[in-house]
PDB file of C-alpha atoms in Angstrom:
ATOM      1  CA  UNK Q   1     101.699 103.705 123.248  1.00 38.00           C
ATOM      2  CA  UNK Q   2     103.820 101.658 120.851  1.00 48.00           C
ATOM      3  CA  UNK Q   3     106.523 103.361 118.782  1.00 58.00           C
ATOM      4  CA  UNK Q   4     105.778 104.320 115.192  1.00 81.00           C
ATOM      5  CA  UNK Q   5     106.552 101.604 112.671  1.00 85.00           C
ATOM      6  CA  UNK Q   6     109.375 102.678 110.355  1.00 91.00           C
ATOM      7  CA  UNK Q   7     109.239  99.877 107.759  1.00 93.00           C
ATOM      8  CA  UNK Q   8     106.399  99.282 105.300  1.00 95.00           C
ATOM      9  CA  UNK Q   9     103.676  96.697 105.670  1.00 94.00           C
ATOM     10  CA  UNK Q  10     103.362  93.799 103.274  1.00 95.00           C
ATOM     11  CA  UNK Q  11     100.654  94.078 100.625  1.00 94.00           C
ATOM     12  CA  UNK Q  12      99.490  90.484 101.141  1.00 94.00           C
ATOM     13  CA  UNK Q  13      97.377  90.605 104.314  1.00 94.00           C
ATOM     14  CA  UNK Q  14      94.048  92.402 103.906  1.00 93.00           C
ATOM     15  CA  UNK Q  15      90.292  92.084 104.115  1.00 91.00           C
ATOM     16  CA  UNK Q  16      87.628  93.238 101.670  1.00 92.00           C
ATOM     17  CA  UNK Q  17      84.226  93.808 103.242  1.00 90.00           C
ATOM     18  CA  UNK Q  18      81.504  94.126 100.597  1.00 89.00           C
ATOM     19  CA  UNK Q  19      78.855  94.386 103.308  1.00 82.00           C
ATOM     20  CA  UNK Q  20      77.142  91.301 101.836  1.00 76.00           C
ATOM     21  CA  UNK Q  21      74.370  89.866 103.968  1.00 72.00           C
ATOM     22  CA  UNK Q  22      75.399  86.575 105.514  1.00 67.00           C
ATOM     23  CA  UNK Q  23      79.020  86.746 104.274  1.00 68.00           C
ATOM     24  CA  UNK Q  24      81.789  87.139 106.839  1.00 69.00           C
ATOM     25  CA  UNK Q  25      84.584  89.298 105.296  1.00 65.00           C
ATOM     26  CA  UNK Q  26      87.138  86.953 106.903  1.00 67.00           C
ATOM     27  CA  UNK Q  27      85.665  83.873 105.198  1.00 65.00           C
ATOM     28  CA  UNK Q  28      86.842  82.354 101.923  1.00 56.00           C
ATOM     29  CA  UNK Q  29      83.762  83.844 100.248  1.00 62.00           C
ATOM     30  CA  UNK Q  30      85.002  87.307 101.157  1.00 62.00           C
ATOM     31  CA  UNK Q  31      88.599  86.574 100.196  1.00 81.00           C
ATOM     32  CA  UNK Q  32      90.111  88.293  97.166  1.00 92.00           C
ATOM     33  CA  UNK Q  33      93.559  87.505  95.764  1.00 94.00           C
ATOM     34  CA  UNK Q  34      94.040  90.967  94.236  1.00 97.00           C
ATOM     35  CA  UNK Q  35      92.823  94.479  94.964  1.00 97.00           C
ATOM     36  CA  UNK Q  36      93.962  97.324  92.724  1.00 98.00           C
ATOM     37  CA  UNK Q  37      93.030 100.875  91.789  1.00 98.00           C
ATOM     38  CA  UNK Q  38      92.427 102.445  95.202  1.00 97.00           C
ATOM     39  CA  UNK Q  39      92.864 106.144  94.518  1.00 97.00           C
ATOM     40  CA  UNK Q  40      91.472 109.610  94.102  1.00 96.00           C
ATOM     41  CA  UNK Q  41      92.267 112.386  91.658  1.00 96.00           C
ATOM     42  CA  UNK Q  42      91.821 116.147  91.893  1.00 94.00           C
ATOM     43  CA  UNK Q  43      91.092 118.240  88.833  1.00 95.00           C
ATOM     44  CA  UNK Q  44      92.843 121.583  88.623  1.00 95.00           C
ATOM     45  CA  UNK Q  45      91.826 124.684  86.727  1.00 94.00           C
ATOM     46  CA  UNK Q  46      94.453 127.091  85.492  1.00 92.00           C
ATOM     47  CA  UNK Q  47      93.783 130.766  86.137  1.00 91.00           C
ATOM     48  CA  UNK Q  48      95.689 133.984  85.617  1.00 89.00           C
ATOM     49  CA  UNK Q  49      94.689 137.614  85.689  1.00 88.00           C
ATOM     50  CA  UNK Q  50      96.117 140.047  83.172  1.00 88.00           C
ATOM     51  CA  UNK Q  51      97.711 142.139  85.917  1.00 89.00           C
ATOM     52  CA  UNK Q  52      99.704 139.346  87.624  1.00 85.00           C
ATOM     53  CA  UNK Q  53     103.302 140.496  88.036  1.00 86.00           C
ATOM     54  CA  UNK Q  54     104.729 137.043  87.387  1.00 86.00           C
ATOM     55  CA  UNK Q  55     104.012 135.284  84.101  1.00 86.00           C
ATOM     56  CA  UNK Q  56     102.584 132.009  85.361  1.00 88.00           C
ATOM     57  CA  UNK Q  57      99.183 130.492  85.969  1.00 91.00           C
ATOM     58  CA  UNK Q  58      97.676 129.707  89.318  1.00 90.00           C
ATOM     59  CA  UNK Q  59      96.371 126.198  89.950  1.00 92.00           C
ATOM     60  CA  UNK Q  60      92.878 126.213  91.460  1.00 93.00           C
ATOM     61  CA  UNK Q  61      91.649 122.910  92.929  1.00 95.00           C
ATOM     62  CA  UNK Q  62      88.297 121.803  91.565  1.00 93.00           C
ATOM     63  CA  UNK Q  63      86.247 118.640  91.856  1.00 94.00           C
ATOM     64  CA  UNK Q  64      87.728 115.286  92.729  1.00 93.00           C
ATOM     65  CA  UNK Q  65      86.884 111.792  91.608  1.00 95.00           C
ATOM     66  CA  UNK Q  66      87.483 108.305  92.946  1.00 97.00           C
ATOM     67  CA  UNK Q  67      89.281 105.703  90.841  1.00 97.00           C
ATOM     68  CA  UNK Q  68      87.598 102.432  89.953  1.00 98.00           C
ATOM     69  CA  UNK Q  69      88.694  99.552  92.195  1.00 98.00           C
ATOM     70  CA  UNK Q  70      89.264  96.066  90.768  1.00 98.00           C
ATOM     71  CA  UNK Q  71      88.816  92.922  92.874  1.00 97.00           C
ATOM     72  CA  UNK Q  72      89.900  89.447  91.750  1.00 96.00           C
ATOM     73  CA  UNK Q  73      89.254  86.095  93.369  1.00 93.00           C
ATOM     74  CA  UNK Q  74      89.141  82.422  92.604  1.00 92.00           C
ATOM     75  CA  UNK Q  75      85.606  81.248  91.954  1.00 91.00           C
ATOM     76  CA  UNK Q  76      84.040  79.674  95.033  1.00 87.00           C
ATOM     77  CA  UNK Q  77      80.576  78.291  95.702  1.00 86.00           C
ATOM     78  CA  UNK Q  78      78.984  81.685  96.279  1.00 85.00           C
ATOM     79  CA  UNK Q  79      76.534  83.894  94.439  1.00 87.00           C
ATOM     80  CA  UNK Q  80      77.249  87.026  96.517  1.00 88.00           C
ATOM     81  CA  UNK Q  81      78.688  89.034  93.605  1.00 92.00           C
ATOM     82  CA  UNK Q  82      75.836  88.100  91.252  1.00 92.00           C
ATOM     83  CA  UNK Q  83      73.280  88.884  93.929  1.00 91.00           C
ATOM     84  CA  UNK Q  84      74.683  92.412  94.188  1.00 93.00           C
ATOM     85  CA  UNK Q  85      74.872  92.840  90.396  1.00 96.00           C
ATOM     86  CA  UNK Q  86      71.231  91.731  90.113  1.00 96.00           C
ATOM     87  CA  UNK Q  87      70.255  94.089  92.910  1.00 94.00           C
ATOM     88  CA  UNK Q  88      71.869  97.023  91.061  1.00 96.00           C
ATOM     89  CA  UNK Q  89      70.061  96.041  87.846  1.00 97.00           C
ATOM     90  CA  UNK Q  90      66.692  95.999  89.659  1.00 97.00           C
ATOM     91  CA  UNK Q  91      67.057  98.795  92.201  1.00 95.00           C
ATOM     92  CA  UNK Q  92      69.568 101.184  90.641  1.00 95.00           C
ATOM     93  CA  UNK Q  93      71.011 103.715  93.116  1.00 95.00           C
ATOM     94  CA  UNK Q  94      69.235 102.063  96.056  1.00 94.00           C
ATOM     95  CA  UNK Q  95      71.674  99.142  95.755  1.00 93.00           C
ATOM     96  CA  UNK Q  96      74.754 101.274  96.478  1.00 95.00           C
ATOM     97  CA  UNK Q  97      76.934  99.920  99.271  1.00 93.00           C
ATOM     98  CA  UNK Q  98      79.848 100.847 101.425  1.00 93.00           C
ATOM     99  CA  UNK Q  99      82.962  98.728 100.802  1.00 94.00           C
ATOM    100  CA  UNK Q 100      85.863  98.662 103.249  1.00 92.00           C
ATOM    101  CA  UNK Q 101      89.358  97.459 102.321  1.00 94.00           C
ATOM    102  CA  UNK Q 102      91.540  96.929 105.390  1.00 93.00           C
ATOM    103  CA  UNK Q 103      95.297  96.427 105.408  1.00 95.00           C
ATOM    104  CA  UNK Q 104      96.507  94.167 108.238  1.00 93.00           C
ATOM    105  CA  UNK Q 105      99.896  93.624 109.821  1.00 93.00           C
ATOM    106  CA  UNK Q 106     101.747  90.325 110.149  1.00 93.00           C
ATOM    107  CA  UNK Q 107      99.825  89.483 113.328  1.00 93.00           C
ATOM    108  CA  UNK Q 108      96.427  90.097 111.726  1.00 91.00           C
ATOM    109  CA  UNK Q 109      95.754  93.449 113.420  1.00 91.00           C
ATOM    110  CA  UNK Q 110      94.115  96.195 111.368  1.00 91.00           C
ATOM    111  CA  UNK Q 111      96.555  98.865 110.226  1.00 93.00           C
ATOM    112  CA  UNK Q 112      94.464 101.186 108.077  1.00 94.00           C
ATOM    113  CA  UNK Q 113      91.399 101.066 105.865  1.00 95.00           C
ATOM    114  CA  UNK Q 114      90.019 102.647 102.747  1.00 96.00           C
ATOM    115  CA  UNK Q 115      86.273 103.177 102.930  1.00 95.00           C
ATOM    116  CA  UNK Q 116      84.496 103.422  99.600  1.00 95.00           C
ATOM    117  CA  UNK Q 117      81.014 104.940  99.713  1.00 95.00           C
ATOM    118  CA  UNK Q 118      78.241 104.937  97.144  1.00 96.00           C
ATOM    119  CA  UNK Q 119      79.676 101.804  95.514  1.00 96.00           C
ATOM    120  CA  UNK Q 120      78.146  99.784  92.678  1.00 97.00           C
ATOM    121  CA  UNK Q 121      79.662  97.035  90.557  1.00 97.00           C
ATOM    122  CA  UNK Q 122      80.282  98.398  87.056  1.00 97.00           C
ATOM    123  CA  UNK Q 123      81.900  95.389  85.388  1.00 97.00           C
ATOM    124  CA  UNK Q 124      82.098  91.655  85.981  1.00 97.00           C
ATOM    125  CA  UNK Q 125      84.497  89.362  84.110  1.00 97.00           C
ATOM    126  CA  UNK Q 126      84.215  85.623  84.459  1.00 94.00           C
ATOM    127  CA  UNK Q 127      86.982  83.058  84.128  1.00 93.00           C
ATOM    128  CA  UNK Q 128      88.972  82.054  81.078  1.00 90.00           C
ATOM    129  CA  UNK Q 129      88.257  78.363  80.675  1.00 90.00           C
ATOM    130  CA  UNK Q 130      90.561  75.980  78.785  1.00 87.00           C
ATOM    131  CA  UNK Q 131      89.964  72.258  78.308  1.00 87.00           C
ATOM    132  CA  UNK Q 132      93.673  71.443  78.143  1.00 83.00           C
ATOM    133  CA  UNK Q 133      93.793  71.266  81.930  1.00 76.00           C
ATOM    134  CA  UNK Q 134      96.636  72.510  84.022  1.00 77.00           C
ATOM    135  CA  UNK Q 135      97.094  74.275  87.279  1.00 82.00           C
ATOM    136  CA  UNK Q 136      95.216  77.482  86.565  1.00 87.00           C
ATOM    137  CA  UNK Q 137      92.486  78.610  88.947  1.00 91.00           C
ATOM    138  CA  UNK Q 138      89.130  79.824  87.606  1.00 93.00           C
ATOM    139  CA  UNK Q 139      89.145  83.528  88.463  1.00 94.00           C
ATOM    140  CA  UNK Q 140      86.461  86.199  88.491  1.00 95.00           C
ATOM    141  CA  UNK Q 141      86.949  89.943  88.470  1.00 97.00           C
ATOM    142  CA  UNK Q 142      84.674  92.692  89.732  1.00 97.00           C
ATOM    143  CA  UNK Q 143      85.262  96.386  88.991  1.00 98.00           C
ATOM    144  CA  UNK Q 144      83.684  98.768  91.484  1.00 98.00           C
ATOM    145  CA  UNK Q 145      82.700 102.381  90.935  1.00 98.00           C
ATOM    146  CA  UNK Q 146      82.626 104.567  94.054  1.00 97.00           C
ATOM    147  CA  UNK Q 147      81.482 108.104  94.730  1.00 96.00           C
ATOM    148  CA  UNK Q 148      83.644 108.755  97.769  1.00 95.00           C
ATOM    149  CA  UNK Q 149      86.906 107.471  99.252  1.00 96.00           C
ATOM    150  CA  UNK Q 150      87.776 107.960 102.907  1.00 95.00           C
ATOM    151  CA  UNK Q 151      90.962 106.985 104.717  1.00 94.00           C
ATOM    152  CA  UNK Q 152      90.487 105.341 108.097  1.00 91.00           C
ATOM    153  CA  UNK Q 153      93.498 105.164 110.421  1.00 85.00           C
ATOM    154  CA  UNK Q 154      94.314 102.447 112.929  1.00 75.00           C
ATOM    155  CA  UNK Q 155      92.447 104.506 115.549  1.00 77.00           C
ATOM    156  CA  UNK Q 156      89.272 104.023 113.447  1.00 73.00           C
ATOM    157  CA  UNK Q 157      88.982 107.755 112.721  1.00 76.00           C
ATOM    158  CA  UNK Q 158      88.022 108.856 109.223  1.00 79.00           C
ATOM    159  CA  UNK Q 159      90.341 111.506 107.804  1.00 75.00           C
ATOM    160  CA  UNK Q 160      89.152 114.198 105.409  1.00 68.00           C
ATOM    161  CA  UNK Q 161      85.519 113.227 105.787  1.00 61.00           C
ATOM    162  CA  UNK Q 162      83.508 115.302 103.329  1.00 55.00           C
ATOM    163  CA  UNK Q 163      80.412 117.159 104.486  1.00 55.00           C
ATOM    164  CA  UNK Q 164      77.170 115.294 103.977  1.00 55.00           C
ATOM    165  CA  UNK Q 165      75.851 115.915 100.485  1.00 53.00           C
ATOM    166  CA  UNK Q 166      72.236 116.548  99.636  1.00 51.00           C
ATOM    167  CA  UNK Q 167      72.094 114.040  96.754  1.00 50.00           C
ATOM    168  CA  UNK Q 168      71.263 110.365  96.959  1.00 45.00           C
TER     169      UNK Q 168
END
């Protein structure tokens, strides 16, 4: 077993797998220049009984929600994002996907992943185009809405996996 790494990984080597049919996540079509917003938030309720000896409220954990994740990439000759957007427009909840974002080390080995479940695209922004020319790249942005966020370690085990819910 190798010793634990004590210095942080760079934020520049990662894969985004949108689970698109026919698109390899390691290809240029699956390559995104920016990924932001991976997160989860717990709501807390404040509670206190009138007979508590100490004058403070208790914090009771409630529901949690997953933050929206934003992906950005240079426009390439691919319709994979539009295909998914169209699928969501036609099929609604049936078009939900699982999206996996994997951080990699300097050698290209997987370090850890964030698995988003019940994902649909909620916003698409196309490029800003300017006729003056220059060195800017035409970029597109996709904002994803997810129902669940799981952490997957380098051993491929999901941590804090929630029980299976009854809703679709």
